[in-house]
Coordinates of C-alpha atoms in Angstrom, one line a residue:
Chain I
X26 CA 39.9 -67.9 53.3
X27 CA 43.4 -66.3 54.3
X28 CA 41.9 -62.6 55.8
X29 CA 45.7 -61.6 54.3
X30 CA 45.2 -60.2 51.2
X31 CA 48.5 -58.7 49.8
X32 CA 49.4 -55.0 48.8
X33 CA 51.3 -53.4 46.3
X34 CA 54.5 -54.5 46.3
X35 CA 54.3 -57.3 47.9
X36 CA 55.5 -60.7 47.2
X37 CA 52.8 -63.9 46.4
X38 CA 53.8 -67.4 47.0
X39 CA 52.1 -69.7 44.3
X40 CA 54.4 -72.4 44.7
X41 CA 53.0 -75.8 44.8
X42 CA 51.8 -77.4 48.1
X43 CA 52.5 -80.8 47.4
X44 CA 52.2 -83.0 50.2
X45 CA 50.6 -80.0 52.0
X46 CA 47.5 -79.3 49.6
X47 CA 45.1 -82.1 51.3
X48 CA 45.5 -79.9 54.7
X49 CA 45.7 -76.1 52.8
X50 CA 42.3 -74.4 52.6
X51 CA 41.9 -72.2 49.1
X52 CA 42.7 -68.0 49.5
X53 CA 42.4 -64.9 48.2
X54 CA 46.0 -63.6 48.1
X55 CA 44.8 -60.9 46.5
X56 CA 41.4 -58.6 46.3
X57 CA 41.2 -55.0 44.9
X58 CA 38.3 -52.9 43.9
X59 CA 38.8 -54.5 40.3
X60 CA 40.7 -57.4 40.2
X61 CA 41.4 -61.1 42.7
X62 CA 43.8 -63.6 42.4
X63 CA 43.3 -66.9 44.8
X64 CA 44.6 -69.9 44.8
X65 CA 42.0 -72.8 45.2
X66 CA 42.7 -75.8 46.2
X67 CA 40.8 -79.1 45.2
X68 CA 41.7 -82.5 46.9
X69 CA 41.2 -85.3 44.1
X70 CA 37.4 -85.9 43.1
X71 CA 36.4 -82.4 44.5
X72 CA 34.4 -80.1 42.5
X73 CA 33.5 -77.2 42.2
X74 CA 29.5 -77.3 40.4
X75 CA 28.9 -75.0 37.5
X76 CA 28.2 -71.1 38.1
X77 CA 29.2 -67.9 36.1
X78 CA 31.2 -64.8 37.8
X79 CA 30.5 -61.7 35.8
X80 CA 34.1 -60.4 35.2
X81 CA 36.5 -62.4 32.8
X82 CA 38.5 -65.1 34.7
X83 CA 42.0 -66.9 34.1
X84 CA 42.6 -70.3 35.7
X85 CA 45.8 -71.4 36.2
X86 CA 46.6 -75.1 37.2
X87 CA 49.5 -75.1 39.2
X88 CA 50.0 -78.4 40.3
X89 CA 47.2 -81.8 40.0
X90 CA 44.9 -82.5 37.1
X91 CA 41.4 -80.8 36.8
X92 CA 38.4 -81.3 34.3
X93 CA 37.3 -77.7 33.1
X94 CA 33.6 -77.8 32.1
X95 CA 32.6 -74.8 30.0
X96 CA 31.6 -73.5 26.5
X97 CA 29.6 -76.8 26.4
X98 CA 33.4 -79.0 26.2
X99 CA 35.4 -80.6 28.8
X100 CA 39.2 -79.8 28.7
X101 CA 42.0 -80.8 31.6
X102 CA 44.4 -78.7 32.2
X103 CA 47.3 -79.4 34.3
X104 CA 50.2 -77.8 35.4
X105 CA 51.5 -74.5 33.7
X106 CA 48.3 -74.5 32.0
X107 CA 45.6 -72.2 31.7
X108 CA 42.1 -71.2 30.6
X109 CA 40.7 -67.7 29.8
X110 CA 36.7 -67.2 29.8
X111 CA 34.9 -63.9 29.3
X112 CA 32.8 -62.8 32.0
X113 CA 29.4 -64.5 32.7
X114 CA 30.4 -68.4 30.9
X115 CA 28.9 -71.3 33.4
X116 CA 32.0 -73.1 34.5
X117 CA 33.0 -75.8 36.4
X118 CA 36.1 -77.6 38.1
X119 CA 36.3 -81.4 38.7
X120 CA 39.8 -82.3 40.2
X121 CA 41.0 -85.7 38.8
X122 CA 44.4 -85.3 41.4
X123 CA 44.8 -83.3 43.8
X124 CA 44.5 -80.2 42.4
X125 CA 45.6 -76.4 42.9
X126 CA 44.8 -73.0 40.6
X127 CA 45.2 -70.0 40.4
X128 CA 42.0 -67.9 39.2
X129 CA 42.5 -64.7 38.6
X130 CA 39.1 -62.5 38.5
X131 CA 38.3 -59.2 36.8
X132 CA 35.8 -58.3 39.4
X133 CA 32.7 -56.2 38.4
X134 CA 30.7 -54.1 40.4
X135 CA 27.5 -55.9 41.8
X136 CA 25.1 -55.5 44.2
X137 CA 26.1 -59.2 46.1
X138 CA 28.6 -60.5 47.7
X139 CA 32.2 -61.1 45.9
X140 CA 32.7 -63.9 43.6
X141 CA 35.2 -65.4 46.2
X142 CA 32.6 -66.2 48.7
X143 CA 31.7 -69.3 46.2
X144 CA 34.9 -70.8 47.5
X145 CA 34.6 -70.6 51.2
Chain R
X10 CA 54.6 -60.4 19.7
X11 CA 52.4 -63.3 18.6
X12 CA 49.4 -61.9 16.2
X13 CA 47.6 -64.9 18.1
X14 CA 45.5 -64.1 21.6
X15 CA 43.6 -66.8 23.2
X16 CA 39.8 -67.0 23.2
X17 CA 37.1 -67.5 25.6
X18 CA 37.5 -71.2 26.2
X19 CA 41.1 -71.2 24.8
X20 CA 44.0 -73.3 27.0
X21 CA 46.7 -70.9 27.0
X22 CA 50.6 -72.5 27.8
X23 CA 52.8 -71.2 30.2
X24 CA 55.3 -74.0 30.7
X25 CA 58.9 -73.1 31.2
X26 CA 60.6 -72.3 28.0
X27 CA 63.6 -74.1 28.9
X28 CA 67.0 -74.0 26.8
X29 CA 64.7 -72.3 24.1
X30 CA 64.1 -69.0 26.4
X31 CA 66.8 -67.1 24.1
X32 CA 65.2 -67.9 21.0
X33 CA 61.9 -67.0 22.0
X34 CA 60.1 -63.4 21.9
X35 CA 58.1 -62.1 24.1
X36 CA 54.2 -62.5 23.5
X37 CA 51.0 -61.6 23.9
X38 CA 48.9 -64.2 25.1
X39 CA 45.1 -62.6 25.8
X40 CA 44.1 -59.3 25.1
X41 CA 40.7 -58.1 26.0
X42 CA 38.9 -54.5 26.4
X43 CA 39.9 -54.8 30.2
X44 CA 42.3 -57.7 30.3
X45 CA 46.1 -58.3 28.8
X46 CA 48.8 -61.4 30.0
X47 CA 51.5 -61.6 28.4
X48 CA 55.0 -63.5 28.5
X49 CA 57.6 -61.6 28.8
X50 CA 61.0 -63.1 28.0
X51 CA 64.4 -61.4 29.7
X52 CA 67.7 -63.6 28.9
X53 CA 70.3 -62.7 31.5
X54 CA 71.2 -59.4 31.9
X55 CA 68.4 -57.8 30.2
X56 CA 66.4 -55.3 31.4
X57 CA 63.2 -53.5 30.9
X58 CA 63.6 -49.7 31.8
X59 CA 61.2 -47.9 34.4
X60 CA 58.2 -47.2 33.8
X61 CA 54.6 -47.5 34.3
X62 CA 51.0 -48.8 33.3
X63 CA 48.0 -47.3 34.2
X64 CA 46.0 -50.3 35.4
X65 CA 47.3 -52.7 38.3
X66 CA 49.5 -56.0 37.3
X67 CA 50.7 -58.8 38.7
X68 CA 54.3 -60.0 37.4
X69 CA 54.6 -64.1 37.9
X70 CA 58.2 -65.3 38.0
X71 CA 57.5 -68.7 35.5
X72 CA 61.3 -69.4 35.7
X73 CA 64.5 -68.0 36.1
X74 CA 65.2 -65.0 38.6
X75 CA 64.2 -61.6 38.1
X76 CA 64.9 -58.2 39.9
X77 CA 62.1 -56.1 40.5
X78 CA 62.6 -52.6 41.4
X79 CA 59.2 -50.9 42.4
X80 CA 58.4 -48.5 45.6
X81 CA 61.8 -47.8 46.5
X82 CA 62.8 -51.4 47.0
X83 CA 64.4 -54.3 44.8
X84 CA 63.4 -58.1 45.4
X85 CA 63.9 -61.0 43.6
X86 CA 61.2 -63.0 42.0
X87 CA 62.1 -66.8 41.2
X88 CA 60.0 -69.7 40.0
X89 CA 56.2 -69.6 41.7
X90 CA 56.4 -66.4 43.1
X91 CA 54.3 -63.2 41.8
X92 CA 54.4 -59.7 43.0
X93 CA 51.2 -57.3 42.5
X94 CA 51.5 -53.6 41.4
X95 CA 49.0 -51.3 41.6
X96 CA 48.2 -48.7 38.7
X97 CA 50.5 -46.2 37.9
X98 CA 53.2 -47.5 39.9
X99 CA 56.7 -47.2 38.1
X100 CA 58.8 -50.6 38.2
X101 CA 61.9 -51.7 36.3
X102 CA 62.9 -55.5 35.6
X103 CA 66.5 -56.8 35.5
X104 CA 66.7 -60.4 34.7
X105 CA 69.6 -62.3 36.6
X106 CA 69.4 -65.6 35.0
X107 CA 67.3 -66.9 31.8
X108 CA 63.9 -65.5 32.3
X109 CA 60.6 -65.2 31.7
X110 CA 57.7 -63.9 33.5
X111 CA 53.9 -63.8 33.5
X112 CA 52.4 -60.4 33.6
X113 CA 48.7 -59.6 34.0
X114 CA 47.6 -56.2 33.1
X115 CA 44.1 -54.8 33.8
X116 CA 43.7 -52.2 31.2
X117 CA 42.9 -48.9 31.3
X118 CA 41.4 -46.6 28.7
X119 CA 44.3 -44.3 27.8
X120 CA 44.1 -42.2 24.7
X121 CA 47.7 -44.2 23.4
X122 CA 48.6 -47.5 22.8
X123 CA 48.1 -50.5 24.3
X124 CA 51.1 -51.1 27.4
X125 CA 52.1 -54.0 25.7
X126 CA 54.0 -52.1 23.4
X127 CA 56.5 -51.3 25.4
X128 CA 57.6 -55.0 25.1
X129 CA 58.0 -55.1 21.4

């Protein structure tokens, strides 16, 4: 994870990486007290295996093709896509290409460690 | 704004309007107790006045180039870039070309309406 996380005012690069993405770990652009936008990165046949983050969640596809498993259904999103889940749905992220999202997080106070650290 | 906000579950679109940008409102695509995103559509030369919203946003350029004036500075958001705001922080918009942007609001509990009126 990027230890850059950016402040108020300051401009995010979600572009897609392209030819880059296979060498580009995922980061947290992002990461208030309440909300954290990263951008997670999935190489083709990567997955990410079902769990729940208590705040809601958007994911964003911004470039690739990935398998979003949740509210017992399976729906692909690709790019300019994107899925909204209330806090606490099991989820998971199969890439079918090489895949990046955005997910943005509503974070909620918890006695562990932040959602993000599922993505290290 | 669309009567129609997405669901837990729901794919949302967010492709680039295209040549139908100046036909198309702006709308309201999620709105939860804690959680708004919206598209907001500027056609060149349109503004949206200073002001403020109590929770923090992120504003993501989907296409077209956009002016935004916020902490005594003005920078230009095009295509795949976002900028994040933090609560209570007054910003304007000026759209330079055909645009239309992404914006995330967390929501606070205010005693009026919802921000989103403000793009009506």
């Amino acid at each position: 994870m990027s230890l850059h996380h950016a402040t108020s005012g300051e401009k995010i690069d979600i572009h897609p990486l392209g030819d880059k993405l296979t060498q580009t770990a995922s980061t947290a652009l992002l990461r208030t007290a309440d909300l954290e936008v990263m951008r997670v990165v999935l190489a083709k046949g990567r997955s990410v295996p079902e769990h729940h983050v208590s705040g809601e969640i958007t994911i964003q596809c911004i470039e690739g093709t990935v398998e979003v498993q949740a509210h017992d259904k399976s729906q692909v999103l690709t790019a300019s896509e994107m899925l909204y889940l209330e806090g606490n749905v099991p989820y998971a992220l199969n890439a079918l290409e090489n895949t990046s999202v955005l997910m943005t997080i509503l974070r909620k106070p918890e006695p562990t460690d932040s959602d993000a650290a599922k993505y290290d």
